[in-house]
Coordinates of C-alpha atoms in Angstrom, one line a residue:
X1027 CA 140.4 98.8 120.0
X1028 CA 141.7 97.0 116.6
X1029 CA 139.7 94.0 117.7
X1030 CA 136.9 95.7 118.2
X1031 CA 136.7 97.6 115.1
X1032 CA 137.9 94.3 113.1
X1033 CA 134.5 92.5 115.2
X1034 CA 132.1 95.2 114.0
X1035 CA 133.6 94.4 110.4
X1036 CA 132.8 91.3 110.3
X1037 CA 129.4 91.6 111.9
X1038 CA 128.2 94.1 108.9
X1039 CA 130.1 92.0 106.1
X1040 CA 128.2 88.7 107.4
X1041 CA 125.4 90.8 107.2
X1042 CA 125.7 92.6 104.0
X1043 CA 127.0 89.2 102.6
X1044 CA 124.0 87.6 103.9
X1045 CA 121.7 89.4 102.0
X1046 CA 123.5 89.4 98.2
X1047 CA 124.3 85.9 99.3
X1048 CA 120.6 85.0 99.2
X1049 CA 119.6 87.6 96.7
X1050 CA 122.5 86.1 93.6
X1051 CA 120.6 82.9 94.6
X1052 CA 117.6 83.3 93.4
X1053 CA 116.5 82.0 90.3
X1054 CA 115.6 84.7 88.0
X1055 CA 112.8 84.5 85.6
X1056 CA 112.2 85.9 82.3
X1057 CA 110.2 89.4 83.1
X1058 CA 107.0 90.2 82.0
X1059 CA 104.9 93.2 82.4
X1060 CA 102.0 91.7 84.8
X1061 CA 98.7 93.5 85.5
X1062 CA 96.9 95.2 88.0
X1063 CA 95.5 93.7 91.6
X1064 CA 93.0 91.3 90.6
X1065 CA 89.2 92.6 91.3
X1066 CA 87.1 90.1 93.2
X1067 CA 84.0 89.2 91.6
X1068 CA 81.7 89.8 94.5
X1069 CA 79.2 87.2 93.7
X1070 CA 81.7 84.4 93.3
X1071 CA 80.5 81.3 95.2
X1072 CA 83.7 81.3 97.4
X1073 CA 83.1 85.0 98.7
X1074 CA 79.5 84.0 100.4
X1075 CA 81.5 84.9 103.7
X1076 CA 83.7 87.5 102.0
X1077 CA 87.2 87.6 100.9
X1078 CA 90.3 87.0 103.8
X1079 CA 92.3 90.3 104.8
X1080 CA 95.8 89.7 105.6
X1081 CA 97.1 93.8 105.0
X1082 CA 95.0 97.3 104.5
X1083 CA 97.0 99.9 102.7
X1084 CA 96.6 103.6 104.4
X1085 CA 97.1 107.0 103.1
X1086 CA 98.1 109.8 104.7
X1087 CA 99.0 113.3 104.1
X1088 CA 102.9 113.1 103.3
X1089 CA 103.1 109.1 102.8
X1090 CA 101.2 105.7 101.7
X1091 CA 101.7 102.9 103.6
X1092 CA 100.8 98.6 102.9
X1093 CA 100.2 97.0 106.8
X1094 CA 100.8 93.8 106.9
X1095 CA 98.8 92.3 109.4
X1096 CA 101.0 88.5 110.6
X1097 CA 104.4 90.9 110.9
X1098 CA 102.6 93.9 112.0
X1099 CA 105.0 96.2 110.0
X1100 CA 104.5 98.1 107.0
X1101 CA 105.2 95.9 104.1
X1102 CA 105.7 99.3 102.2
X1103 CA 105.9 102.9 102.5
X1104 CA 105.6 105.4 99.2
X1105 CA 106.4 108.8 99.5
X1106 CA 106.8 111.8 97.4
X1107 CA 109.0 114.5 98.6
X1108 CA 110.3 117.7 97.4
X1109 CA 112.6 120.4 97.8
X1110 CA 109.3 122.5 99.6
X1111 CA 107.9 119.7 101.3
X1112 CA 111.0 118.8 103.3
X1113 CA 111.7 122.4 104.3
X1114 CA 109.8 124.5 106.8
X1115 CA 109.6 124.7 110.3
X1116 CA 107.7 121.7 111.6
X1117 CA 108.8 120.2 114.5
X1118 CA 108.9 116.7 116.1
X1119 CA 109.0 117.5 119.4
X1120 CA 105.7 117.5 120.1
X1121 CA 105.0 114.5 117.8
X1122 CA 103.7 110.9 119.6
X1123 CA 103.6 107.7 118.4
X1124 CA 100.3 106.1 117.7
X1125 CA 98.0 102.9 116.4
X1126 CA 96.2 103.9 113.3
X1127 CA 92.5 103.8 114.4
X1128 CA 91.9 102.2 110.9
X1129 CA 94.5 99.4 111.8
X1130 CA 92.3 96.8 114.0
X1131 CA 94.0 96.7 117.5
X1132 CA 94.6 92.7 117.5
X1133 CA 96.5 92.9 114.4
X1134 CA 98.7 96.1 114.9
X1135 CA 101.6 96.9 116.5
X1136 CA 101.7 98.6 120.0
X1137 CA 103.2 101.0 121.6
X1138 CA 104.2 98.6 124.8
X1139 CA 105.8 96.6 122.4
X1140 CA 108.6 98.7 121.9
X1141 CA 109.1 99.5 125.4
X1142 CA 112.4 97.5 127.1
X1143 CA 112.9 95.7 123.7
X1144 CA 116.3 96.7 122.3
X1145 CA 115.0 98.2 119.5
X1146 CA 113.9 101.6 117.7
X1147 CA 110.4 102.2 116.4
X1148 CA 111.8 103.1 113.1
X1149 CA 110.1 105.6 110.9
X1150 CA 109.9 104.3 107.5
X1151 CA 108.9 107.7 105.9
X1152 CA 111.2 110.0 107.9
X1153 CA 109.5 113.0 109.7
X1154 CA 112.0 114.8 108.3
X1155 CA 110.8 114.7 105.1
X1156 CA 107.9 116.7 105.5
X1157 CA 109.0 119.4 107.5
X1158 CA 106.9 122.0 105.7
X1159 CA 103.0 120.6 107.3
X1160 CA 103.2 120.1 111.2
X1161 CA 99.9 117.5 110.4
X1162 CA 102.1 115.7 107.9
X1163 CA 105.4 115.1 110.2
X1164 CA 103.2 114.2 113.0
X1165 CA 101.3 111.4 110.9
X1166 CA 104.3 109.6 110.2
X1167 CA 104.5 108.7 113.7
X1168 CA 101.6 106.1 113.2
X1169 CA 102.8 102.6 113.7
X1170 CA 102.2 102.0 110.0
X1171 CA 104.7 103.6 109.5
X1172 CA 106.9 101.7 112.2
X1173 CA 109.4 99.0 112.3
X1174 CA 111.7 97.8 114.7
X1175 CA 115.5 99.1 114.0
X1176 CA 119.0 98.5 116.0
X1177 CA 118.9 102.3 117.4
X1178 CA 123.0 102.8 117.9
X1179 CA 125.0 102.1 114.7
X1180 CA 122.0 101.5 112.3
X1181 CA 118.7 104.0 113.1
X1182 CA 120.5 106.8 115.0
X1183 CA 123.7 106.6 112.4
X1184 CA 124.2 105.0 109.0
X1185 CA 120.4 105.0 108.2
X1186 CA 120.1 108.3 109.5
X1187 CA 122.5 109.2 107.1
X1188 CA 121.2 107.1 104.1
X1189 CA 117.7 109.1 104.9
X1190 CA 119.7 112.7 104.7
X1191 CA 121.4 111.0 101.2
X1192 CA 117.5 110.9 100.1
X1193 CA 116.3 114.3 100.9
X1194 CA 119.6 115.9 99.7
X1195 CA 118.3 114.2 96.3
X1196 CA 116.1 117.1 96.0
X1197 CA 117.9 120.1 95.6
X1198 CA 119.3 118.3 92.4
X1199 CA 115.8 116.7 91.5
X1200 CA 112.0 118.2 91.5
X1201 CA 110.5 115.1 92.6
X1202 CA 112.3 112.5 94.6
X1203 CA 109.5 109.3 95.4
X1204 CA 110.6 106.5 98.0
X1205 CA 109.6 102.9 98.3
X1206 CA 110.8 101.6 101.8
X1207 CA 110.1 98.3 104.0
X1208 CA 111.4 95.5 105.7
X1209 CA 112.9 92.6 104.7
X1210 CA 113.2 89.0 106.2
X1211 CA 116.7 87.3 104.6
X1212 CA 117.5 83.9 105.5
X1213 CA 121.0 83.1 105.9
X1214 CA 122.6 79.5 104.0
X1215 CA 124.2 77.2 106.7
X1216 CA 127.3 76.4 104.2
X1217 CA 128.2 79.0 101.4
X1218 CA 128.6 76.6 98.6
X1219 CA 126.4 73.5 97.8
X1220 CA 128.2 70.7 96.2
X1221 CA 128.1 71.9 92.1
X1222 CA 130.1 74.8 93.9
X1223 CA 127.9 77.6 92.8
X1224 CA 126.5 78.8 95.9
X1225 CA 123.3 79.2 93.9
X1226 CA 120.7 77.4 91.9
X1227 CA 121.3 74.4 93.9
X1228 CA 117.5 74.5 95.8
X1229 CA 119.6 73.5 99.1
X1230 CA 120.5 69.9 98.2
X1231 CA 124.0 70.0 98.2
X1232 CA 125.9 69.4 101.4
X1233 CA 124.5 71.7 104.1
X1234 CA 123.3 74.2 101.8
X1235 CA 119.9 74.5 103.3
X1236 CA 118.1 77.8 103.7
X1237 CA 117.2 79.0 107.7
X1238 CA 115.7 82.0 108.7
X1239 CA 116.0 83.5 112.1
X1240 CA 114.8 86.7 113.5
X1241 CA 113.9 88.5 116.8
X1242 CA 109.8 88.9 118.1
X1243 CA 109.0 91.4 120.1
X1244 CA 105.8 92.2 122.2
X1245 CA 103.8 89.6 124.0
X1246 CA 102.0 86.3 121.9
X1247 CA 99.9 85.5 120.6
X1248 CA 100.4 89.7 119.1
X1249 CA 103.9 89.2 118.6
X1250 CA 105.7 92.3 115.8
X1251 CA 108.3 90.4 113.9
X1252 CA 112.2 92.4 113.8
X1253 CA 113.0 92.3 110.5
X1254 CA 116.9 91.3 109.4
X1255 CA 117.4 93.8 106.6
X1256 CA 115.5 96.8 105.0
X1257 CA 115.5 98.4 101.7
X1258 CA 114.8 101.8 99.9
X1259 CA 114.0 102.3 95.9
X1260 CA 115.0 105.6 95.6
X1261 CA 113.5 107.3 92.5
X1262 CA 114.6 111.1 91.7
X1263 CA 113.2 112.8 88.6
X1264 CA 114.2 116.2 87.7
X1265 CA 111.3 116.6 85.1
X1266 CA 109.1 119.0 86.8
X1267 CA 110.9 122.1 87.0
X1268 CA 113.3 121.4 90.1
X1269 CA 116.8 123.3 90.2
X1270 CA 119.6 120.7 88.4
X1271 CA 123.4 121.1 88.9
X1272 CA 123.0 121.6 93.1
X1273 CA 124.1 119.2 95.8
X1274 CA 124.5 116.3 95.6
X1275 CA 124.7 116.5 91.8
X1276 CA 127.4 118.8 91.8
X1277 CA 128.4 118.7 88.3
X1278 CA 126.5 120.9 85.6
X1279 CA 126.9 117.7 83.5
X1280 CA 125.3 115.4 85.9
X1281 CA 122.4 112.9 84.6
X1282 CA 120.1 114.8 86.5
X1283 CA 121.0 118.0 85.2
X1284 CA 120.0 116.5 81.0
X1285 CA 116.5 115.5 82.7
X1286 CA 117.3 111.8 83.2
X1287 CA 115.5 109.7 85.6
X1288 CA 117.3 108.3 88.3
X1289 CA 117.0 105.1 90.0
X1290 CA 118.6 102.9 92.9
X1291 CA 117.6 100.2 95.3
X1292 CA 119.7 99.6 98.4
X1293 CA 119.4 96.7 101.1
X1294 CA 121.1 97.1 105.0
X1295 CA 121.4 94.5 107.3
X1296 CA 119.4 95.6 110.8
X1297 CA 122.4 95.7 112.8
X1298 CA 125.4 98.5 114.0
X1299 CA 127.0 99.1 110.5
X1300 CA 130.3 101.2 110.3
X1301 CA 130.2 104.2 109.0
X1302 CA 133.2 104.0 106.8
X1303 CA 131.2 101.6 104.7
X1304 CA 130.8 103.2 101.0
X1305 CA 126.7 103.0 100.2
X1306 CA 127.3 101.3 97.0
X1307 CA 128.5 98.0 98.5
X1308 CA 124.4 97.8 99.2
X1309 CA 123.6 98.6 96.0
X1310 CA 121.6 95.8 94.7
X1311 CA 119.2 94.8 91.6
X1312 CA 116.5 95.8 90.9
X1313 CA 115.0 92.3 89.8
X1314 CA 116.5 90.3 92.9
X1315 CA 114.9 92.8 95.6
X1316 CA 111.5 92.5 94.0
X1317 CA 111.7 88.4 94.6
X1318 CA 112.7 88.8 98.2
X1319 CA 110.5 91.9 98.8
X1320 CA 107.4 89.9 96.8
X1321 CA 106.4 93.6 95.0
X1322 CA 106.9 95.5 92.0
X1323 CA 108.2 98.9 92.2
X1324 CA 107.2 102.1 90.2
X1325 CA 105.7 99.9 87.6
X1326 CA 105.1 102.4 85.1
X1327 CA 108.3 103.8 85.0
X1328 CA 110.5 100.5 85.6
X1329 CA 108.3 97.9 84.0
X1330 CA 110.1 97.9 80.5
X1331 CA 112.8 95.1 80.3
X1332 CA 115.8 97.5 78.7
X1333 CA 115.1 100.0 81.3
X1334 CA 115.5 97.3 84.3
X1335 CA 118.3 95.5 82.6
X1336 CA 120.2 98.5 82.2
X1337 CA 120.1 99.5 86.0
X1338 CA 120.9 96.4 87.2
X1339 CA 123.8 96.3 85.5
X1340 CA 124.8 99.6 86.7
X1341 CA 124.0 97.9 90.4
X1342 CA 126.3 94.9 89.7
X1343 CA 128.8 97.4 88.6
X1344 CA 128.6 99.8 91.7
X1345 CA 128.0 97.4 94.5
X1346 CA 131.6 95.7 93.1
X1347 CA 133.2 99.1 93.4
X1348 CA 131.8 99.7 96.4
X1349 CA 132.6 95.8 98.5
X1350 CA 136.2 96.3 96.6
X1351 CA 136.2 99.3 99.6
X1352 CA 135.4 97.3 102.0
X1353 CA 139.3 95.8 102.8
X1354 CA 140.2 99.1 104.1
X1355 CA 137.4 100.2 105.8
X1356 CA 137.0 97.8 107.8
X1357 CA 140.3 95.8 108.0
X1358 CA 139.2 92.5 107.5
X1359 CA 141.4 90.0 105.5
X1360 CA 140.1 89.0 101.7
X1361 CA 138.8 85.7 102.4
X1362 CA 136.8 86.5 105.5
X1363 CA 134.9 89.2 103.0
X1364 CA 134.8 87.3 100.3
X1365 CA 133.0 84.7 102.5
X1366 CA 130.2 87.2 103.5
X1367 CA 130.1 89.1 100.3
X1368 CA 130.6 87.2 97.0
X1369 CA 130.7 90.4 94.3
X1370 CA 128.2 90.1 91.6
X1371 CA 129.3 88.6 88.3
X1372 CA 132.9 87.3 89.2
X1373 CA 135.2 84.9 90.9
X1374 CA 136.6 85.1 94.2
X1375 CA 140.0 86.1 92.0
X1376 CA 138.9 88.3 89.8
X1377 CA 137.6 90.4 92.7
X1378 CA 140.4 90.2 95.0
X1379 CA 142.5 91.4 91.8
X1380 CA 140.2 94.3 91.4
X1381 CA 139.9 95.2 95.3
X1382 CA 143.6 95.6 95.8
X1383 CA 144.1 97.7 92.8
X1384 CA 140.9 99.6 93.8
X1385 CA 142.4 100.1 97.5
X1386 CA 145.6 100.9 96.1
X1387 CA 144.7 103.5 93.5
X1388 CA 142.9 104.9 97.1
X1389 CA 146.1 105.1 99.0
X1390 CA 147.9 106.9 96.1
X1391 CA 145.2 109.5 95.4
X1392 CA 145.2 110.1 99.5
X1393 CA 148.9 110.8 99.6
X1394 CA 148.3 113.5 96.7
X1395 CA 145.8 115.9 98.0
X1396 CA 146.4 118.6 95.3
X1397 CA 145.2 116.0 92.6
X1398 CA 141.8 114.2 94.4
X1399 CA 140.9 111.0 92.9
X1400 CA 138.1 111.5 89.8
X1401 CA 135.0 110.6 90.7
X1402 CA 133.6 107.0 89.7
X1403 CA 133.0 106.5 86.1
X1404 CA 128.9 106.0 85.1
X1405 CA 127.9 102.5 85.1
X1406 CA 124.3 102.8 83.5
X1407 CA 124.4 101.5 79.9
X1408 CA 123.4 104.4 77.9
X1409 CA 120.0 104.3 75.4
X1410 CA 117.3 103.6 78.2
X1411 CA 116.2 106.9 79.4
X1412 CA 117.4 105.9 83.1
X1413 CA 120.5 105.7 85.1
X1414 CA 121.3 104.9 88.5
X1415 CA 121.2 106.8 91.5
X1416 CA 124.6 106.4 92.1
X1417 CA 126.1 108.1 88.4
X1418 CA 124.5 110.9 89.6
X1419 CA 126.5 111.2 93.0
X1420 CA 128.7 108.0 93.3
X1421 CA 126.4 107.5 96.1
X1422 CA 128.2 109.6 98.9
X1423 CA 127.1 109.7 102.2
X1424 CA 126.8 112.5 104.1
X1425 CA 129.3 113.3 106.6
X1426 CA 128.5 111.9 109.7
X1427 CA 128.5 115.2 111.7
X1428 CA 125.9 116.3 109.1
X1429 CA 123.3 117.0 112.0
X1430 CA 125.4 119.6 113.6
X1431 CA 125.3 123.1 112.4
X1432 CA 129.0 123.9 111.8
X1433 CA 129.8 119.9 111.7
X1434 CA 132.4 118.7 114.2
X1435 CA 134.8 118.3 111.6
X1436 CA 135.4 114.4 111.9
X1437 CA 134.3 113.8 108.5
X1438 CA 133.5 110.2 106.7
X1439 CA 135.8 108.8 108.9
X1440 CA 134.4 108.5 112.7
X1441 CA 132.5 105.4 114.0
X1442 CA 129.2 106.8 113.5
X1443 CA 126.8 110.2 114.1
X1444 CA 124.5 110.2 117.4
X1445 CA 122.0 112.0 115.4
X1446 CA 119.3 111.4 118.4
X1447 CA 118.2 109.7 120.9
X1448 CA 116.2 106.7 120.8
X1449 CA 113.0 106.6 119.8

């Protein structure tokens, strides 16, 4: 049983690691605040035939989604949810997956596809989250919406959770909007090139060349591409009236509860994660997602420099905390996480320092139940009207029993939540 668990370890670090791996990599340019989607000119000589389509952004009741037509899955999906629109008694039992008539059938995604594959057809939007209009829960089972997920360990369990982290936003915030999509993450076939950095070398050093590899699924030539990792920019503002100081932001002098925005933007590996892994280890910036992602996010709220520069601090900060967890959740030796998950900002010392005084400081606080542990300190700097998601909540999970109505009482701890079946 210890091998097994230490096995899944490994498998999530590698894949957690992957991703920052690639994302520190990237060469980051100065920011500037771009403009709008170009407007074709419709009597340009070029457009005699008319202008190529590669993607058609739909709209639906709860959710707006960007289909991309050579992956067939959503590039994104925006939704704005609330306290009222996530509450109410629609049900998704009667709810069927569909093609979006307005998608054309060569380039979208089908339902056979799915079938015998392995994999989930993910919901982007959750149905959950608009539990208050029966039309609205229904419509997010169009395949725009889709995306194919690992069902036990990933869908069915830590995402399943990560979702329930979102909606719980709202009974702190008024307004809670989500950016989610896939994401396709090469891996590096050696983790340093030869100046040593790991990064900024363009893969010329020795074996440091970029390779991506991913499942298809489906028959060619309509193949739907399985994407490696997916990611969420969570945005929660509490300026429209909404009830501050409840869960998750349990503290009357919680961020939330002054009227700040909120911000964070995660990144999960498509594979069985454990569920003892703290959310902040896939904490990531701002700035590097939008690269890897090729989009902007929330513009007009995140497109001032002081504003970004101050969450992605707080990212670096938080995902540091939370890979410095990762040693005793999933019982893997420093250098075999360190290998997978360089922390942002430091050296492979500096974080193995911090890691073993971080799980130390655990242990103690464990053995003293009448005195818990204080929560995390903020990480956001202050002065730029935002902070991060996690200085509102330190970025707890739910428990994974969450689904069940008196909760099984296995806490944080377990190996995951069967929260249903697959899809």
């Amino acid at each position: 049983m210890r091998m097994l668990f230490i096995g899944f370890g490994v498998g999530v670090a590698v894949g957690a690691g992957g991703c920052y791996l690639y994302l520190s990599a990237v060469k980051q340019p100065e920011l500037r605040r771009g403009g709008r989607a170009i407007t074709l000119d419709e009597n340009h000589h070029a457009l005699k035939f008319g202008a190529p389509e590669t993607e058609i952004v739909r709209q639906y009741e709860g959710y707006i989604a960007a289909y991309d037509y050579r992956t067939r899955n959503p590039k994104w999906v925006l939704e704005h949810i609330t306290r009222d629109s996530s509450s109410g008694d629609a049900k998704r039992d009667g709810s069927e997956f569909f093609p979006d008539p307005g998608v054309e059938p060569r380039f979208s995604a089908k339902l056979s596809d799915f079938r015998g594959s392995g994999y989930d057809r993910g919901h982007m939007a959750p149905a959950a989250d608009f539990k208050s209009s029966q039309k609205a829960m229904d419509e997010t089972f169009s395949l725009v919406n889709i995306s194919p997920q690992v069902g036990a360990g990933f869908n069915r369990d830590y995402w399943a959770r990560f979702e329930r982290f979102v909606k719980e936003l709202t009974y702190a915030s008024s307004d809670v909007y989500v950016m989610t999509g896939p994401l396709w993450l090469p891996t590096r076939s050696q983790l340093e090139d030869e100046d040593g950095g790991g990064g900024g070398g363009g893969g010329k050093g020795k074996g440091g060349k970029w390779t991506l590899v991913h499942d298809w699924i489906g028959k060619p030539p309509g193949l739907v591409a399985v994407p490696t990792h997916y990611y969420k920019v969570v945005v929660a503002d509490p300026r429209g009236g909404g009830e501050p100081g409840k869960a998750p932001a349990r503290d009357a002098v919680s961020p939330l509860a002054k009227g700040a925005v909120a911000v964070g933007a995660f990144v999960m590996p498509n594979q069985p994660m454990d569920a003892r892994s703290p959310l902040s280890a896939y904490v990531v910036p701002l700035e590097d997602l939008e690269q890897v992602a090729g989009t902007r996010f929330f513009p007009d709220l995140l497109g001032e420099p002081r504003r970004r520069a101050a969450l992605d601090t707080a990212a670096a900060g938080w995902r540091q905390e939370g890979l410095a967890q990762l040693k005793p959740f999933e019982r893997l030796s420093m250098k075999q996480a360190l290998a997978a998950l360089p922390a942002p900002g430091s050296g492979a010392a500096d974080v193995e320092t911090s890691t073993v005084s971080t799980a130390k400081g655990a242990s103690s606080s464990s053995s003293s139940p009448s005195r818990p542990a204080p929560p995390p300190a903020p990480k956001t700097p202050e002065g730029a009207g935002v902070v991060h998601i996690c200085d509102v909540n330190a970025c707890q999970l739910p428990r994974v029993d969450w689904y069940l109505p008196n909760g099984s009482g296995a806490g944080n701890g377990g190996s995951g939540g069967k929260r249903r079946a697959a899809a």
